[in-house]
PDB file of C-alpha atoms and ligand atoms in Angstrom:
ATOM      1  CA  UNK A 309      78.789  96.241 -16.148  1.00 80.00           C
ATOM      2  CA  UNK A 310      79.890  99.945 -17.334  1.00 94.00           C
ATOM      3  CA  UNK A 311      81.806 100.348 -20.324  1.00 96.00           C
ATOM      4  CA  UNK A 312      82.516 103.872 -22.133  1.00 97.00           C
ATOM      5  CA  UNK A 313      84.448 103.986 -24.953  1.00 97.00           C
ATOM      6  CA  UNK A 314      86.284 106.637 -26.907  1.00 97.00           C
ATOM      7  CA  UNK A 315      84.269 110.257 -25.165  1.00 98.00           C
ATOM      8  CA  UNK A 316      85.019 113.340 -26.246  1.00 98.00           C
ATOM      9  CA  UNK A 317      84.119 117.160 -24.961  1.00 98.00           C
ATOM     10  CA  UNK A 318      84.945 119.948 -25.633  1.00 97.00           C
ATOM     11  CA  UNK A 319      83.828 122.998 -23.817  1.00 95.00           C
ATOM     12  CA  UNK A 320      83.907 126.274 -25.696  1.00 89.00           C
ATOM     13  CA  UNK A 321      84.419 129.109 -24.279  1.00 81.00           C
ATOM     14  CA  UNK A 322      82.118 132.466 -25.507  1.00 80.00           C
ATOM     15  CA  UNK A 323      83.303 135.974 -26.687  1.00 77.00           C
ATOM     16  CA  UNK A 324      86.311 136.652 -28.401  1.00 75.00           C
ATOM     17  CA  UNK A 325      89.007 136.158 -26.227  1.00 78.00           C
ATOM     18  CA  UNK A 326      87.590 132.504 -24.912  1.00 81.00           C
ATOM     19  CA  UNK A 327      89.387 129.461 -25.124  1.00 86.00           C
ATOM     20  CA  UNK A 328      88.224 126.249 -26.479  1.00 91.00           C
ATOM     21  CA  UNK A 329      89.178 123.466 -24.181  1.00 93.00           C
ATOM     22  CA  UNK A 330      89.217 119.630 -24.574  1.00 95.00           C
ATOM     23  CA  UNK A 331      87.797 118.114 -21.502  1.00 97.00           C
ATOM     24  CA  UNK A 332      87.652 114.508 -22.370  1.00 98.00           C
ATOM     25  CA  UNK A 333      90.192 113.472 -25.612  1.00 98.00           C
ATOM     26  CA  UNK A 334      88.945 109.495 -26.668  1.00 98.00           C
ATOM     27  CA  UNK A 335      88.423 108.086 -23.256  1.00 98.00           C
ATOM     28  CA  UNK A 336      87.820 104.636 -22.855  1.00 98.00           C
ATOM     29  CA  UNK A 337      87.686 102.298 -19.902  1.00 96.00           C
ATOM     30  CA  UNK A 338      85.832  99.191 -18.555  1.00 97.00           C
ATOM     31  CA  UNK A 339      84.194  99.671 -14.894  1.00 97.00           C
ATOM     32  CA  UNK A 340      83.192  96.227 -12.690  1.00 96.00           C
ATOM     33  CA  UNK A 341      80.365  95.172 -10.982  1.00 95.00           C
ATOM     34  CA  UNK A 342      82.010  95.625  -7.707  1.00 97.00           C
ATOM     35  CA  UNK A 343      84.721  98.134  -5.898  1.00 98.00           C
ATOM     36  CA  UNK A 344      86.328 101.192  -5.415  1.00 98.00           C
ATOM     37  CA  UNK A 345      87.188 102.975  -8.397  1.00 98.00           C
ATOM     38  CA  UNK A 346      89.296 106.309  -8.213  1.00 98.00           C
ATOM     39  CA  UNK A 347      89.296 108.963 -10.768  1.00 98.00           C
ATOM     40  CA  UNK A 348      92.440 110.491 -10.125  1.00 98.00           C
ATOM     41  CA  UNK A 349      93.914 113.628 -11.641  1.00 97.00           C
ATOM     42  CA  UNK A 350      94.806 117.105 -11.051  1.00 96.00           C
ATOM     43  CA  UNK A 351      92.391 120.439 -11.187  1.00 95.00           C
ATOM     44  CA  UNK A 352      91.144 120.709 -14.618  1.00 95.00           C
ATOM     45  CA  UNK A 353      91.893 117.057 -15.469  1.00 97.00           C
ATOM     46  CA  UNK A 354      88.832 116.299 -16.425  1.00 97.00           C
ATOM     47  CA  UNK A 355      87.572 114.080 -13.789  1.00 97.00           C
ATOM     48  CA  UNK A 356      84.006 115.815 -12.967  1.00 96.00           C
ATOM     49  CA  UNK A 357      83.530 115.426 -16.486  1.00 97.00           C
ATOM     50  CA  UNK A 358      84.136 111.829 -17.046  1.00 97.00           C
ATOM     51  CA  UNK A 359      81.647 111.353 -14.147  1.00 96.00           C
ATOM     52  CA  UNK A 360      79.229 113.949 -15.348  1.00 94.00           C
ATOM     53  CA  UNK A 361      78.974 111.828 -18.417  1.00 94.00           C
ATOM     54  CA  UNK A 362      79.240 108.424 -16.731  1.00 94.00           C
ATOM     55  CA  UNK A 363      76.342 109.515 -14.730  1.00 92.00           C
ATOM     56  CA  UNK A 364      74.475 110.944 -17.537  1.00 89.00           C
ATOM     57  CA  UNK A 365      74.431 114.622 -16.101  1.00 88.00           C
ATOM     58  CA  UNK A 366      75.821 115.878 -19.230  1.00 90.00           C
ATOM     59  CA  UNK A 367      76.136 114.375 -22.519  1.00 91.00           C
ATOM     60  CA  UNK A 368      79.698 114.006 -24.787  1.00 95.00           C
ATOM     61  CA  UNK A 369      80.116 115.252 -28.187  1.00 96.00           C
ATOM     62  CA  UNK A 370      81.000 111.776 -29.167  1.00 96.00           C
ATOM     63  CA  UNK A 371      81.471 108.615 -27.832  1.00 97.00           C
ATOM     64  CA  UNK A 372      79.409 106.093 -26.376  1.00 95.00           C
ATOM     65  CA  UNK A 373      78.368 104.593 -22.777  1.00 95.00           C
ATOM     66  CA  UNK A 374      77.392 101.007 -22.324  1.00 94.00           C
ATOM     67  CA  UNK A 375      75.120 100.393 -19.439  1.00 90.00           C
ATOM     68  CA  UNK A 376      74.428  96.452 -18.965  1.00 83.00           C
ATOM     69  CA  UNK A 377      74.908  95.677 -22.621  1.00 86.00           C
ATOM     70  CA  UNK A 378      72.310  99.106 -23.876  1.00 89.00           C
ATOM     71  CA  UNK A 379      74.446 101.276 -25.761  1.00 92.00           C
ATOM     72  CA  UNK A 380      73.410 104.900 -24.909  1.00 88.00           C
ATOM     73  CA  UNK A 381      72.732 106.007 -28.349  1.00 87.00           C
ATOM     74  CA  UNK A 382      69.923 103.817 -28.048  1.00 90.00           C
ATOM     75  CA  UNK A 383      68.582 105.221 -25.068  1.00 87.00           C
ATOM     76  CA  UNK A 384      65.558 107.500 -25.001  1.00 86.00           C
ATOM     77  CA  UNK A 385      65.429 110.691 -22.672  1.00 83.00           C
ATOM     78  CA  UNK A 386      63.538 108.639 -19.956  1.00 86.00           C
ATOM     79  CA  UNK A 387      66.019 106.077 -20.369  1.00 85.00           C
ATOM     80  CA  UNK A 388      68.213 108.285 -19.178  1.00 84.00           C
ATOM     81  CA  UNK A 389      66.139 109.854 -16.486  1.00 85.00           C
ATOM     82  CA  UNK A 390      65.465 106.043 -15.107  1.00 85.00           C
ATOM     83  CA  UNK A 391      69.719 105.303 -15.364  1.00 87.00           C
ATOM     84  CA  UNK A 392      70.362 108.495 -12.943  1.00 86.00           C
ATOM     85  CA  UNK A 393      67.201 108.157 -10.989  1.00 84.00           C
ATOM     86  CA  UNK A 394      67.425 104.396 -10.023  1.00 85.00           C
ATOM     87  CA  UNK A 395      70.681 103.058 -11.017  1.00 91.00           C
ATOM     88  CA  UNK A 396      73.041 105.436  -9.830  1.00 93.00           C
ATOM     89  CA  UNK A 397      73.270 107.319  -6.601  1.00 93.00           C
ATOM     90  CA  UNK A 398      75.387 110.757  -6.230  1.00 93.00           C
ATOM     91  CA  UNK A 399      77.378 112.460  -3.909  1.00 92.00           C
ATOM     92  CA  UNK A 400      78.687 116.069  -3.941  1.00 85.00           C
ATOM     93  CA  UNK A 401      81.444 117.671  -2.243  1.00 81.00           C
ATOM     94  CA  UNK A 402      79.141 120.159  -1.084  1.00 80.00           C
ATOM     95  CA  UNK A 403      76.614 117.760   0.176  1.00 78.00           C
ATOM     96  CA  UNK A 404      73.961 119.089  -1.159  1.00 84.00           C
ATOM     97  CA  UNK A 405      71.656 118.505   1.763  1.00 91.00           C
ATOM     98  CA  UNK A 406      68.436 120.741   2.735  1.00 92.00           C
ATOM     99  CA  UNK A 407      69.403 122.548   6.290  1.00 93.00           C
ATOM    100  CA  UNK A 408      65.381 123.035   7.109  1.00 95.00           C
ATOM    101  CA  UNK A 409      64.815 119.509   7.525  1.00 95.00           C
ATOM    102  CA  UNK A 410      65.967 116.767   9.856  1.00 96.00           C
ATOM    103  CA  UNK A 411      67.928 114.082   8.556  1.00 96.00           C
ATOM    104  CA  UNK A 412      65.836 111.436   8.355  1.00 96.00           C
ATOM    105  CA  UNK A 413      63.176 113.982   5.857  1.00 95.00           C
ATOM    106  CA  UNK A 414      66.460 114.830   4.218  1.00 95.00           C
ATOM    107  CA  UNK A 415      66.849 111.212   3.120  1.00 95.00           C
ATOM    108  CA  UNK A 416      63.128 110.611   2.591  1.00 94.00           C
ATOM    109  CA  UNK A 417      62.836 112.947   0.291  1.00 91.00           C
ATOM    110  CA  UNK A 418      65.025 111.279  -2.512  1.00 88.00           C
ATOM    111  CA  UNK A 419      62.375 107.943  -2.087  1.00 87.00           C
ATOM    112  CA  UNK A 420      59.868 110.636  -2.079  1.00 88.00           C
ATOM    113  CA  UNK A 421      61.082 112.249  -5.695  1.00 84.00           C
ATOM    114  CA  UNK A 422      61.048 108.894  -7.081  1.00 83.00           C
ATOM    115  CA  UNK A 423      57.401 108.915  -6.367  1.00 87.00           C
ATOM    116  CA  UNK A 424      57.759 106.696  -3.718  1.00 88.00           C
ATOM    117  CA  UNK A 425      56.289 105.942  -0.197  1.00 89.00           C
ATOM    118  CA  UNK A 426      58.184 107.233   2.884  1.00 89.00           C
ATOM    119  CA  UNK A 427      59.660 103.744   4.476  1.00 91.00           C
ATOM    120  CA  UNK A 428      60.775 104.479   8.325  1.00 92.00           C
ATOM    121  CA  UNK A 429      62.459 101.534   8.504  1.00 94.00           C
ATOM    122  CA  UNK A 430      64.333 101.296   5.299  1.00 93.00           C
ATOM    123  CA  UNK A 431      65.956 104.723   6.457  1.00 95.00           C
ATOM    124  CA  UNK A 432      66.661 103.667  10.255  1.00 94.00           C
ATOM    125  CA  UNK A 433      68.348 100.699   8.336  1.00 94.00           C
ATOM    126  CA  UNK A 434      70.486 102.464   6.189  1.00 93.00           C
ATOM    127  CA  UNK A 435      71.155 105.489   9.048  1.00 95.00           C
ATOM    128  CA  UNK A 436      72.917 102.662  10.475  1.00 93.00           C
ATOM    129  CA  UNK A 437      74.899 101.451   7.421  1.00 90.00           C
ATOM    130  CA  UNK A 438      76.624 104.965   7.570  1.00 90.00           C
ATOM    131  CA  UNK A 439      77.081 104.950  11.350  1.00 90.00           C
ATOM    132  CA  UNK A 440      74.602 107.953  11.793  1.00 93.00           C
ATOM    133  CA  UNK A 441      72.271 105.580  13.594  1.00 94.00           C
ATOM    134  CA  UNK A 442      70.088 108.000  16.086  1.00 95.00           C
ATOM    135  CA  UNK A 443      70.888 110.953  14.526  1.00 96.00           C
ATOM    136  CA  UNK A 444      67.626 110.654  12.128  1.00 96.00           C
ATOM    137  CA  UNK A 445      65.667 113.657  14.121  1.00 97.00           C
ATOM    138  CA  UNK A 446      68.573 116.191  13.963  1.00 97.00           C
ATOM    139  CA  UNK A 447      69.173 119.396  11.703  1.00 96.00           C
ATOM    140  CA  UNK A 448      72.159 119.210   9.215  1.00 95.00           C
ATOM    141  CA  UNK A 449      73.740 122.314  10.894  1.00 94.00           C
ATOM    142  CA  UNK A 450      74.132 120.024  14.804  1.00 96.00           C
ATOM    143  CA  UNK A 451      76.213 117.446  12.512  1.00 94.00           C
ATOM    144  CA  UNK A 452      80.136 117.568  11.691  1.00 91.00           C
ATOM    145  CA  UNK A 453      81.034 117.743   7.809  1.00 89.00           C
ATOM    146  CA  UNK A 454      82.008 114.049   8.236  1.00 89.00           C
ATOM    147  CA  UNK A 455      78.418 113.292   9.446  1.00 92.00           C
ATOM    148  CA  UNK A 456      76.701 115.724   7.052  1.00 92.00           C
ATOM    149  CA  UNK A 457      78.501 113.811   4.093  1.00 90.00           C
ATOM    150  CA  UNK A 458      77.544 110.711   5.845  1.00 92.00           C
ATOM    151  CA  UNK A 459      73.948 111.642   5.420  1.00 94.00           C
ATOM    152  CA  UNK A 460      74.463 112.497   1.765  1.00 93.00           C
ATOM    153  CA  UNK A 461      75.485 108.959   1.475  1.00 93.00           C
ATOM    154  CA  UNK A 462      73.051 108.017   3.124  1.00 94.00           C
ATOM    155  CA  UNK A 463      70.364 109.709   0.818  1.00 93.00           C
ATOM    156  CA  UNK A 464      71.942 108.146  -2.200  1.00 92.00           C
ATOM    157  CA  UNK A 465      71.852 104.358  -0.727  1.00 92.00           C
ATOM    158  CA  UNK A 466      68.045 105.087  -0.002  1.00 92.00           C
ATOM    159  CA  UNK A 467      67.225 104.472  -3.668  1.00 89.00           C
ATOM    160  CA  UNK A 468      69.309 100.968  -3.483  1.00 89.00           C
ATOM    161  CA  UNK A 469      71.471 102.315  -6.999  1.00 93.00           C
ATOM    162  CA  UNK A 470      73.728  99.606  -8.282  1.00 93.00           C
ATOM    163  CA  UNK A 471      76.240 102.230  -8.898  1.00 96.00           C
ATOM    164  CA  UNK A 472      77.893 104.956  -6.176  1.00 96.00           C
ATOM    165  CA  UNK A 473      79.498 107.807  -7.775  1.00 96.00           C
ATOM    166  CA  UNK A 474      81.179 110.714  -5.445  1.00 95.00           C
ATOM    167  CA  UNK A 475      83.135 113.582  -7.110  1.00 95.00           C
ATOM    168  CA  UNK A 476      85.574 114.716  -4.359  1.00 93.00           C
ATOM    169  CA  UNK A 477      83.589 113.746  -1.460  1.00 90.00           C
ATOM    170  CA  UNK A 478      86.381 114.347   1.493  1.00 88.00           C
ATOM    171  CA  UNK A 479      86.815 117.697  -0.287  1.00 85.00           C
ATOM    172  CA  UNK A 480      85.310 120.284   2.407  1.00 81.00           C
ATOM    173  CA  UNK A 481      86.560 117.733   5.164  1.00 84.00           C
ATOM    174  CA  UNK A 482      90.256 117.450   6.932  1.00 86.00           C
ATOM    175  CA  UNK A 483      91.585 114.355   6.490  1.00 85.00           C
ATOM    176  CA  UNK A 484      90.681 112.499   9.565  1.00 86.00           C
ATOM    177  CA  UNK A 485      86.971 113.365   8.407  1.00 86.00           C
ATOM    178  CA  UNK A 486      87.808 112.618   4.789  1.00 88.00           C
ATOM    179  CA  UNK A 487      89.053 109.148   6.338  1.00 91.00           C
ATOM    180  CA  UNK A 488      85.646 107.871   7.586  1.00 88.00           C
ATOM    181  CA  UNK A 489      83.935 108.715   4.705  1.00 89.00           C
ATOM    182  CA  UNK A 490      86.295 106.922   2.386  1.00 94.00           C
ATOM    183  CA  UNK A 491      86.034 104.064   5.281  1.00 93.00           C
ATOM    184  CA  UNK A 492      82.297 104.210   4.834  1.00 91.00           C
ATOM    185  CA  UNK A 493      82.289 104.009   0.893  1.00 94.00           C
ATOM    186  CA  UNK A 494      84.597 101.433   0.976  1.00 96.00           C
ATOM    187  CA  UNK A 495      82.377  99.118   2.598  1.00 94.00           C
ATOM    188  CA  UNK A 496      79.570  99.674   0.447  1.00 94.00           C
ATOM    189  CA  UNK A 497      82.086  99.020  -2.391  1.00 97.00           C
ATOM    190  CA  UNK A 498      82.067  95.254  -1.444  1.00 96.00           C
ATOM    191  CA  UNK A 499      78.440  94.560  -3.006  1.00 95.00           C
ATOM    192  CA  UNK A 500      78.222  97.865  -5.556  1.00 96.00           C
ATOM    193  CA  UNK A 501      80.458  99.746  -7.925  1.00 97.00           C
ATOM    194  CA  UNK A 502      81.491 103.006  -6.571  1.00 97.00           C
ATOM    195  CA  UNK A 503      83.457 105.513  -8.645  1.00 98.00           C
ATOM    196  CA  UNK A 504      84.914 108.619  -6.840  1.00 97.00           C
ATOM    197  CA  UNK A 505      86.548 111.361  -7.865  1.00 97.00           C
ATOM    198  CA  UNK A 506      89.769 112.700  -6.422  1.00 95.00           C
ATOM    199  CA  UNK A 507      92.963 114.267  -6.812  1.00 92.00           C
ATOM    200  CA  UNK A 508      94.181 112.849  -3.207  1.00 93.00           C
ATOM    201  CA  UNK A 509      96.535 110.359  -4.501  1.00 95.00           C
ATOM    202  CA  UNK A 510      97.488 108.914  -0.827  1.00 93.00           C
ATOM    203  CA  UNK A 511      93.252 107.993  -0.514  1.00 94.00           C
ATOM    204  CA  UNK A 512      92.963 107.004  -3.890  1.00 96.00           C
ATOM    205  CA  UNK A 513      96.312 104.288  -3.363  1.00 97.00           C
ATOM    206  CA  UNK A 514      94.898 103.192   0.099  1.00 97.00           C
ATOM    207  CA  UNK A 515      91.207 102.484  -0.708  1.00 97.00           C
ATOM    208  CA  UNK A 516      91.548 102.640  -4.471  1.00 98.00           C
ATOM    209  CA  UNK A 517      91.112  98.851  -5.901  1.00 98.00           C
ATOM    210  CA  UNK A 518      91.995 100.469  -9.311  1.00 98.00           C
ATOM    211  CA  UNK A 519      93.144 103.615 -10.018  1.00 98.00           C
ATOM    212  CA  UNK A 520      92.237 105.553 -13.422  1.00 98.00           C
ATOM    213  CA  UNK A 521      94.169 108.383 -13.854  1.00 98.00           C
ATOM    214  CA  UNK A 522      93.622 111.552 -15.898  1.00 98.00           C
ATOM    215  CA  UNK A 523      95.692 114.214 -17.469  1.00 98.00           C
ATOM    216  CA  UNK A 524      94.397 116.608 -20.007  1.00 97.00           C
ATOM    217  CA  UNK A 525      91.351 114.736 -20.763  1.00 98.00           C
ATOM    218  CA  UNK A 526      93.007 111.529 -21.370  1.00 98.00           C
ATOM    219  CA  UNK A 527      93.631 108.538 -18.889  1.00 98.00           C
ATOM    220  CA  UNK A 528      97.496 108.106 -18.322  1.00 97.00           C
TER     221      UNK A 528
HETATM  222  P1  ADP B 118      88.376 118.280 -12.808  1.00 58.85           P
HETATM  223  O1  ADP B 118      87.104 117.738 -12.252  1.00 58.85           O
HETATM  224  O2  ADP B 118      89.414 117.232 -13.051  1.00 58.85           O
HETATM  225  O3  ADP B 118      88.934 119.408 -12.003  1.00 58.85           O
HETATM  226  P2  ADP B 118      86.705 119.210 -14.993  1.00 58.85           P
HETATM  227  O4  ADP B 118      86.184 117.972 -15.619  1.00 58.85           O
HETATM  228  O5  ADP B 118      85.806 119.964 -14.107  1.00 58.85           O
HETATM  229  O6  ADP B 118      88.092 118.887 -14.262  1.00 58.85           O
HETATM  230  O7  ADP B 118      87.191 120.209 -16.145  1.00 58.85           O
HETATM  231  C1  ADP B 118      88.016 119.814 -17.235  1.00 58.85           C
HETATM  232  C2  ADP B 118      88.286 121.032 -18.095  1.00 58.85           C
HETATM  233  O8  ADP B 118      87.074 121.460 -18.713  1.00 58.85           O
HETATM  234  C3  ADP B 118      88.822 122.228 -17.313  1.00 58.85           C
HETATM  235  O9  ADP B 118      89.744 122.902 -18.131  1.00 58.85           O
HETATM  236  C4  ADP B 118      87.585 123.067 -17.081  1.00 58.85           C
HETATM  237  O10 ADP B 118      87.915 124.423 -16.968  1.00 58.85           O
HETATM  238  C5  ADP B 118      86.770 122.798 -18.325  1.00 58.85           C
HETATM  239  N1  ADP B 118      85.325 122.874 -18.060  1.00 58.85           N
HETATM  240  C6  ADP B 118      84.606 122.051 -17.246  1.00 58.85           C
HETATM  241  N2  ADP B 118      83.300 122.382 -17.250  1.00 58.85           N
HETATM  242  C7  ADP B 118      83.183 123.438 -18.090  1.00 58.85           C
HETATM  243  C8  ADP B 118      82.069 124.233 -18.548  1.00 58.85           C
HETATM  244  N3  ADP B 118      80.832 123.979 -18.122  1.00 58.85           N
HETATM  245  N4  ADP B 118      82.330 125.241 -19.410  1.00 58.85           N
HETATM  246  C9  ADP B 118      83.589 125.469 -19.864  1.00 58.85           C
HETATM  247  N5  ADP B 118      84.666 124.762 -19.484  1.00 58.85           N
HETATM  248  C10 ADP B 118      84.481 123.753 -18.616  1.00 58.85           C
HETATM  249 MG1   MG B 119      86.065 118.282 -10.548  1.00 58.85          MG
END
């Protein structure tokens, strides 16, 4: 289980005419084990934050994260490293995926940053979890956004994280696209926790099994 409880940042702006802004004011919420979680809000909410932090990317100015009962103030720097490395898996709206190598090396390569043997068939296995089964030899730029995100799933399942977190993931795609990708986290939401980040309120109240929703750093 996921628990964070009361985060605050604050981002300050440099020079003299910057603006200090509030990203995250006292957040607090409880995540389960299981299910489709949206992070809802508008531009500027806060959202990427929240998941930043969640995800240990970036660190709040206060506030703490529970991760299966290990508060992080306790948690060393390769504590952390191990939480984003092995625990969670994440996805970007940009995909983030390497055009110069086929798709099955693309998703390879995240076992292979882990230090970890190449395994063909765990990768033809999970190729076919996200419907790109056969597609393993191609280059990223012969796939459809929907596919390319697909793989970027795909990439993040490979290290079998308990926890799926995608910040805007249909956000390059049209909404047909955005569909099957949504359709494809959902199903993966039945045996993990996946948290993604939207301001698509029609996705977020059709796959959503809760929706948190932000305003001005604070959940409404
Ligand atoms: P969202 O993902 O909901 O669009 P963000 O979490 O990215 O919102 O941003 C929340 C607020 O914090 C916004 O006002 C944004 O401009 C500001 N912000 C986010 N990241 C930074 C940063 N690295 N430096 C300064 N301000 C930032
Ligand atoms: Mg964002």
């Amino acid at each position: 289980m996921l628990e964070v409880r009361n985060l605050c940042k604050t981002y300050k702006g440099k020079g003299k005419h910057s603006v200090t802004v509030k990203a995250l004011d006292n957040v607090s919420c409880t995540f389960p084990k299981t299910g489709m979680i949206f992070l809802l809000g508008k531009s500027g909410s806060g959202k990427s934050t929240l998941l930043n932090m969640i995800g240990g990317l970036d660190k709040p100015d206060s506030g703490e994260i529970i991760i299966k009962g290990k508060n992080s103030k306790d948690f060393s720097g390769s504590d952390f490293d191990s939480y984003r490395n092995t625990y969670i898996g994440f996805i970007f709206q940009e995909y983030n995926i390497l055009n110069e190598f086929n798709i099955e090396q693309n998703i390879s390569l995240a076992l292979q940053l882990q230090g970890k043997p190449n395994d063909k068939a765990a990768v033809e296995k999970i190729l076919k979890e996200v419907d790109l089964a056969g597609l393993g030899k191609r280059k990223p730029n012969t796939l459809s956004g929907g596919q390319k995100q697909r793989v970027a799933i795909a990439r993040a399942l490979i290290k079998s994280p308990e926890i799926i977190m995608a910040d805007e993931p249909s956000g390059a795609l049209d909404s047909k696209t955005g569909k099957q990708v949504f359709d494809t986290l959902k199903k993966l939401s039945e045996e993990k926790l996946v948290i993604v980040v939207s301001h698509d309120r029609d996705f977020a109240e059709i796959y959503g099994d809760r929706i948190i929703e932000l305003s001005d750093g604070k959940i409404i």
